[in-house]
C-alpha atoms as a printed R data frame, in Angstrom:
    type eleno elety resid chain resno      x       y      z
1   ATOM     1    CA   MET     A     1 97.219 -30.982 79.552
2   ATOM     2    CA   PHE     A     2 95.204 -33.433 77.369
3   ATOM     3    CA   LYS     A     3 92.226 -31.060 77.223
4   ATOM     4    CA   LYS     A     4 94.509 -28.163 76.380
5   ATOM     5    CA   LEU     A     5 96.039 -30.012 73.430
6   ATOM     6    CA   PHE     A     6 92.969 -31.724 72.040
7   ATOM     7    CA   GLY     A     7 90.138 -29.509 73.201
8   ATOM     8    CA   ASN     A     8 87.173 -30.509 75.310
9   ATOM     9    CA   LYS     A     9 84.971 -33.058 73.541
10  ATOM    10    CA   GLU     A    10 81.930 -31.339 75.089
11  ATOM    11    CA   GLN     A    11 82.532 -28.225 72.936
12  ATOM    12    CA   PHE     A    12 81.415 -29.839 69.674
13  ATOM    13    CA   VAL     A    13 78.096 -31.398 68.690
14  ATOM    14    CA   SER     A    14 76.919 -32.992 65.477
15  ATOM    15    CA   ILE     A    15 73.218 -32.454 64.762
16  ATOM    16    CA   LEU     A    16 71.574 -35.198 62.764
17  ATOM    17    CA   ALA     A    17 68.426 -34.909 60.684
18  ATOM    18    CA   PRO     A    18 65.307 -35.186 62.874
19  ATOM    19    CA   VAL     A    19 63.145 -36.047 59.837
20  ATOM    20    CA   LYS     A    20 63.602 -37.755 56.471
21  ATOM    21    CA   GLY     A    21 63.301 -35.564 53.398
22  ATOM    22    CA   LYS     A    22 64.745 -32.851 51.172
23  ATOM    23    CA   VAL     A    23 67.266 -30.508 52.828
24  ATOM    24    CA   LEU     A    24 66.600 -26.781 52.361
25  ATOM    25    CA   ALA     A    25 68.565 -23.672 53.240
26  ATOM    26    CA   LEU     A    26 66.799 -21.381 55.725
27  ATOM    27    CA   GLU     A    27 66.464 -18.781 52.966
28  ATOM    28    CA   GLU     A    28 64.098 -21.222 51.206
29  ATOM    29    CA   VAL     A    29 61.695 -21.435 54.184
30  ATOM    30    CA   PRO     A    30 58.528 -19.487 53.282
31  ATOM    31    CA   ASP     A    31 58.382 -17.712 56.655
32  ATOM    32    CA   PRO     A    32 60.531 -14.652 57.492
33  ATOM    33    CA   VAL     A    33 60.866 -15.655 61.167
34  ATOM    34    CA   PHE     A    34 62.992 -18.576 59.970
35  ATOM    35    CA   SER     A    35 64.331 -17.406 56.590
36  ATOM    36    CA   GLU     A    36 65.680 -14.172 58.088
37  ATOM    37    CA   ARG     A    37 67.194 -16.085 61.054
38  ATOM    38    CA   MET     A    38 65.162 -14.203 63.682
39  ATOM    39    CA   MET     A    39 65.134 -17.409 65.767
40  ATOM    40    CA   GLY     A    40 68.763 -18.291 64.997
41  ATOM    41    CA   GLU     A    41 70.939 -20.131 62.488
42  ATOM    42    CA   GLY     A    42 69.849 -23.462 61.117
43  ATOM    43    CA   ILE     A    43 68.564 -25.527 58.236
44  ATOM    44    CA   ALA     A    44 65.237 -27.034 57.193
45  ATOM    45    CA   VAL     A    45 63.883 -30.306 55.839
46  ATOM    46    CA   GLU     A    46 60.802 -30.866 53.723
47  ATOM    47    CA   PRO     A    47 59.687 -34.154 55.311
48  ATOM    48    CA   THR     A    48 58.663 -37.226 53.370
49  ATOM    49    CA   ASP     A    49 57.386 -39.050 56.432
50  ATOM    50    CA   GLY     A    50 55.937 -38.100 59.787
51  ATOM    51    CA   THR     A    51 58.459 -39.386 62.305
52  ATOM    52    CA   VAL     A    52 60.612 -36.888 64.206
53  ATOM    53    CA   VAL     A    53 63.639 -38.289 66.042
54  ATOM    54    CA   SER     A    54 66.124 -36.619 68.319
55  ATOM    55    CA   PRO     A    55 69.036 -35.189 66.322
56  ATOM    56    CA   VAL     A    56 71.320 -35.254 69.392
57  ATOM    57    CA   GLU     A    57 71.904 -36.623 72.848
58  ATOM    58    CA   GLY     A    58 70.362 -34.138 75.230
59  ATOM    59    CA   GLU     A    59 67.363 -33.070 77.246
60  ATOM    60    CA   VAL     A    60 63.871 -32.074 76.193
61  ATOM    61    CA   VAL     A    61 63.612 -28.513 77.524
62  ATOM    62    CA   GLN     A    62 60.300 -27.654 75.888
63  ATOM    63    CA   LEU     A    63 57.454 -29.551 74.276
64  ATOM    64    CA   PHE     A    64 54.792 -27.222 72.970
65  ATOM    65    CA   PRO     A    65 51.256 -28.160 74.152
66  ATOM    66    CA   THR     A    66 50.233 -28.382 70.473
67  ATOM    67    CA   LYS     A    67 53.096 -30.873 69.889
68  ATOM    68    CA   HIS     A    68 54.142 -29.036 66.708
69  ATOM    69    CA   ALA     A    69 57.568 -28.103 68.097
70  ATOM    70    CA   VAL     A    70 60.127 -29.382 70.547
71  ATOM    71    CA   GLY     A    71 63.175 -27.776 72.125
72  ATOM    72    CA   LEU     A    72 66.286 -29.754 73.052
73  ATOM    73    CA   LYS     A    73 69.489 -28.824 74.853
74  ATOM    74    CA   THR     A    74 72.823 -30.578 74.381
75  ATOM    75    CA   LYS     A    75 75.630 -31.070 76.900
76  ATOM    76    CA   THR     A    76 77.510 -28.294 75.077
77  ATOM    77    CA   GLY     A    77 74.651 -25.884 75.803
78  ATOM    78    CA   ALA     A    78 73.410 -25.684 72.199
79  ATOM    79    CA   GLU     A    79 69.634 -25.227 72.139
80  ATOM    80    CA   ILE     A    80 67.801 -26.798 69.209
81  ATOM    81    CA   LEU     A    81 64.261 -26.027 68.096
82  ATOM    82    CA   ILE     A    82 62.552 -28.488 65.758
83  ATOM    83    CA   HIS     A    83 59.459 -26.752 64.362
84  ATOM    84    CA   ILE     A    84 57.251 -29.179 62.422
85  ATOM    85    CA   GLY     A    85 55.704 -27.349 59.501
86  ATOM    86    CA   LEU     A    86 54.799 -23.668 59.275
87  ATOM    87    CA   GLU     A    87 51.786 -22.156 61.036
88  ATOM    88    CA   THR     A    88 51.050 -25.572 62.545
89  ATOM    89    CA   VAL     A    89 50.313 -24.125 65.992
90  ATOM    90    CA   SER     A    90 46.813 -23.357 64.660
91  ATOM    91    CA   MET     A    91 46.214 -27.110 64.221
92  ATOM    92    CA   ASP     A    92 46.052 -27.293 68.036
93  ATOM    93    CA   GLY     A    93 47.775 -30.682 68.158
94  ATOM    94    CA   GLU     A    94 45.557 -32.387 65.576
95  ATOM    95    CA   GLY     A    95 47.573 -35.058 63.785
96  ATOM    96    CA   PHE     A    96 50.525 -34.846 66.227
97  ATOM    97    CA   GLU     A    97 51.563 -37.366 68.891
98  ATOM    98    CA   ALA     A    98 54.411 -36.805 71.346
99  ATOM    99    CA   PHE     A    99 56.533 -39.605 72.807
100 ATOM   100    CA   VAL     A   100 58.551 -37.395 75.188
101 ATOM   101    CA   LYS     A   101 57.888 -34.753 77.806
102 ATOM   102    CA   GLN     A   102 59.830 -31.835 79.226
103 ATOM   103    CA   GLY     A   103 62.785 -33.046 81.285
104 ATOM   104    CA   ASP     A   104 63.247 -36.336 79.400
105 ATOM   105    CA   LYS     A   105 66.777 -37.328 78.433
106 ATOM   106    CA   VAL     A   106 67.089 -38.461 74.817
107 ATOM   107    CA   LYS     A   107 69.705 -40.008 72.566
108 ATOM   108    CA   ALA     A   108 70.153 -39.374 68.850
109 ATOM   109    CA   GLY     A   109 67.544 -41.404 66.978
110 ATOM   110    CA   ASP     A   110 64.993 -41.581 69.834
111 ATOM   111    CA   ARG     A   111 61.454 -40.964 68.595
112 ATOM   112    CA   LEU     A   112 60.153 -37.567 69.755
113 ATOM   113    CA   ILE     A   113 56.941 -36.878 67.814
114 ATOM   114    CA   THR     A   114 54.930 -38.368 64.978
115 ATOM   115    CA   PHE     A   115 52.666 -36.327 62.738
116 ATOM   116    CA   ASP     A   116 50.351 -36.808 59.788
117 ATOM   117    CA   VAL     A   117 52.298 -35.300 56.860
118 ATOM   118    CA   ASN     A   118 49.219 -35.149 54.628
119 ATOM   119    CA   LEU     A   119 47.101 -33.429 57.287
120 ATOM   120    CA   VAL     A   120 49.839 -30.852 57.933
121 ATOM   121    CA   GLY     A   121 50.075 -30.354 54.165
122 ATOM   122    CA   GLU     A   122 46.328 -29.670 54.015
123 ATOM   123    CA   LYS     A   123 45.838 -27.564 57.147
124 ATOM   124    CA   ALA     A   124 49.102 -25.657 57.595
125 ATOM   125    CA   LYS     A   125 51.046 -23.223 55.429
126 ATOM   126    CA   SER     A   126 53.780 -25.783 54.737
127 ATOM   127    CA   THR     A   127 55.263 -29.090 55.920
128 ATOM   128    CA   VAL     A   128 58.790 -27.577 55.842
129 ATOM   129    CA   THR     A   129 60.447 -28.277 59.193
130 ATOM   130    CA   PRO     A   130 63.112 -25.807 60.370
131 ATOM   131    CA   ILE     A   131 65.863 -27.046 62.710
132 ATOM   132    CA   ILE     A   132 67.175 -23.958 64.493
133 ATOM   133    CA   ILE     A   133 70.041 -23.373 66.944
134 ATOM   134    CA   THR     A   134 68.184 -20.762 69.000
135 ATOM   135    CA   ASN     A   135 71.346 -19.638 70.794
136 ATOM   136    CA   SER     A   136 73.501 -19.758 67.638
137 ATOM   137    CA   ASP     A   137 75.120 -16.412 68.503
138 ATOM   138    CA   GLU     A   138 77.097 -18.338 71.163
139 ATOM   139    CA   PHE     A   139 78.395 -20.949 68.696
140 ATOM   140    CA   GLU     A   140 80.057 -21.486 65.355
141 ATOM   141    CA   VAL     A   141 77.467 -23.297 63.207
142 ATOM   142    CA   LYS     A   142 78.398 -25.165 60.028
143 ATOM   143    CA   LEU     A   143 75.715 -26.362 57.598
144 ATOM   144    CA   THR     A   144 75.719 -29.554 55.552
145 ATOM   145    CA   GLU     A   145 75.997 -29.744 51.771
146 ATOM   146    CA   GLU     A   146 73.646 -32.763 51.757
147 ATOM   147    CA   LYS     A   147 70.480 -32.455 49.647
148 ATOM   148    CA   GLU     A   148 68.578 -35.416 51.138
149 ATOM   149    CA   ALA     A   149 68.315 -36.329 54.804
150 ATOM   150    CA   THR     A   150 67.723 -39.637 56.544
151 ATOM   151    CA   ALA     A   151 66.294 -39.199 60.053
152 ATOM   152    CA   GLY     A   152 68.815 -40.051 62.761
153 ATOM   153    CA   GLU     A   153 71.636 -40.584 60.250
154 ATOM   154    CA   THR     A   154 72.419 -37.571 58.034
155 ATOM   155    CA   GLU     A   155 74.504 -34.862 59.706
156 ATOM   156    CA   LEU     A   156 72.817 -31.502 59.033
157 ATOM   157    CA   LEU     A   157 74.818 -29.158 61.266
158 ATOM   158    CA   THR     A   158 77.896 -29.061 63.420
159 ATOM   159    CA   VAL     A   159 77.953 -26.712 66.371
160 ATOM   160    CA   ASN     A   160 81.186 -25.672 68.072
161 ATOM   161    CA   ASN     A   161 81.801 -23.376 71.014
162 ATOM   162    CA   LYS     A   162 83.347 -20.072 69.838
């Protein structure tokens, strides 16, 4: 009866900023894969420092060998892709260090990856970091109105089961 009245807590997840910086709408990301939501709904941050923390409690389901992106899955089933910079795969891991591996359990605020912001700025198309709900078609996603994000603190998205 309690679950029927108040809903299942596991149906809702708050996604915090994984990096510190300026919050951007996906439309502002200079890459159509993200700006046209081909990967899913989300938001982006133009980072001011190179520390990426987990935006949620969940599991690392994918860490790219080049360490430029990480995939997480929450208890609700929401799948989150954090893609550091644009066209950073070509850097082949240079300037990136991972602190997690596939299968690790993480809590919001846990350090995932560090990267050299200046190096990414020099060698990649952009430092803009999209945060995408890759299975957003299964959820109701609400975006923040915040303009600045503090890693591990600022709520960027809320994701609810439909």
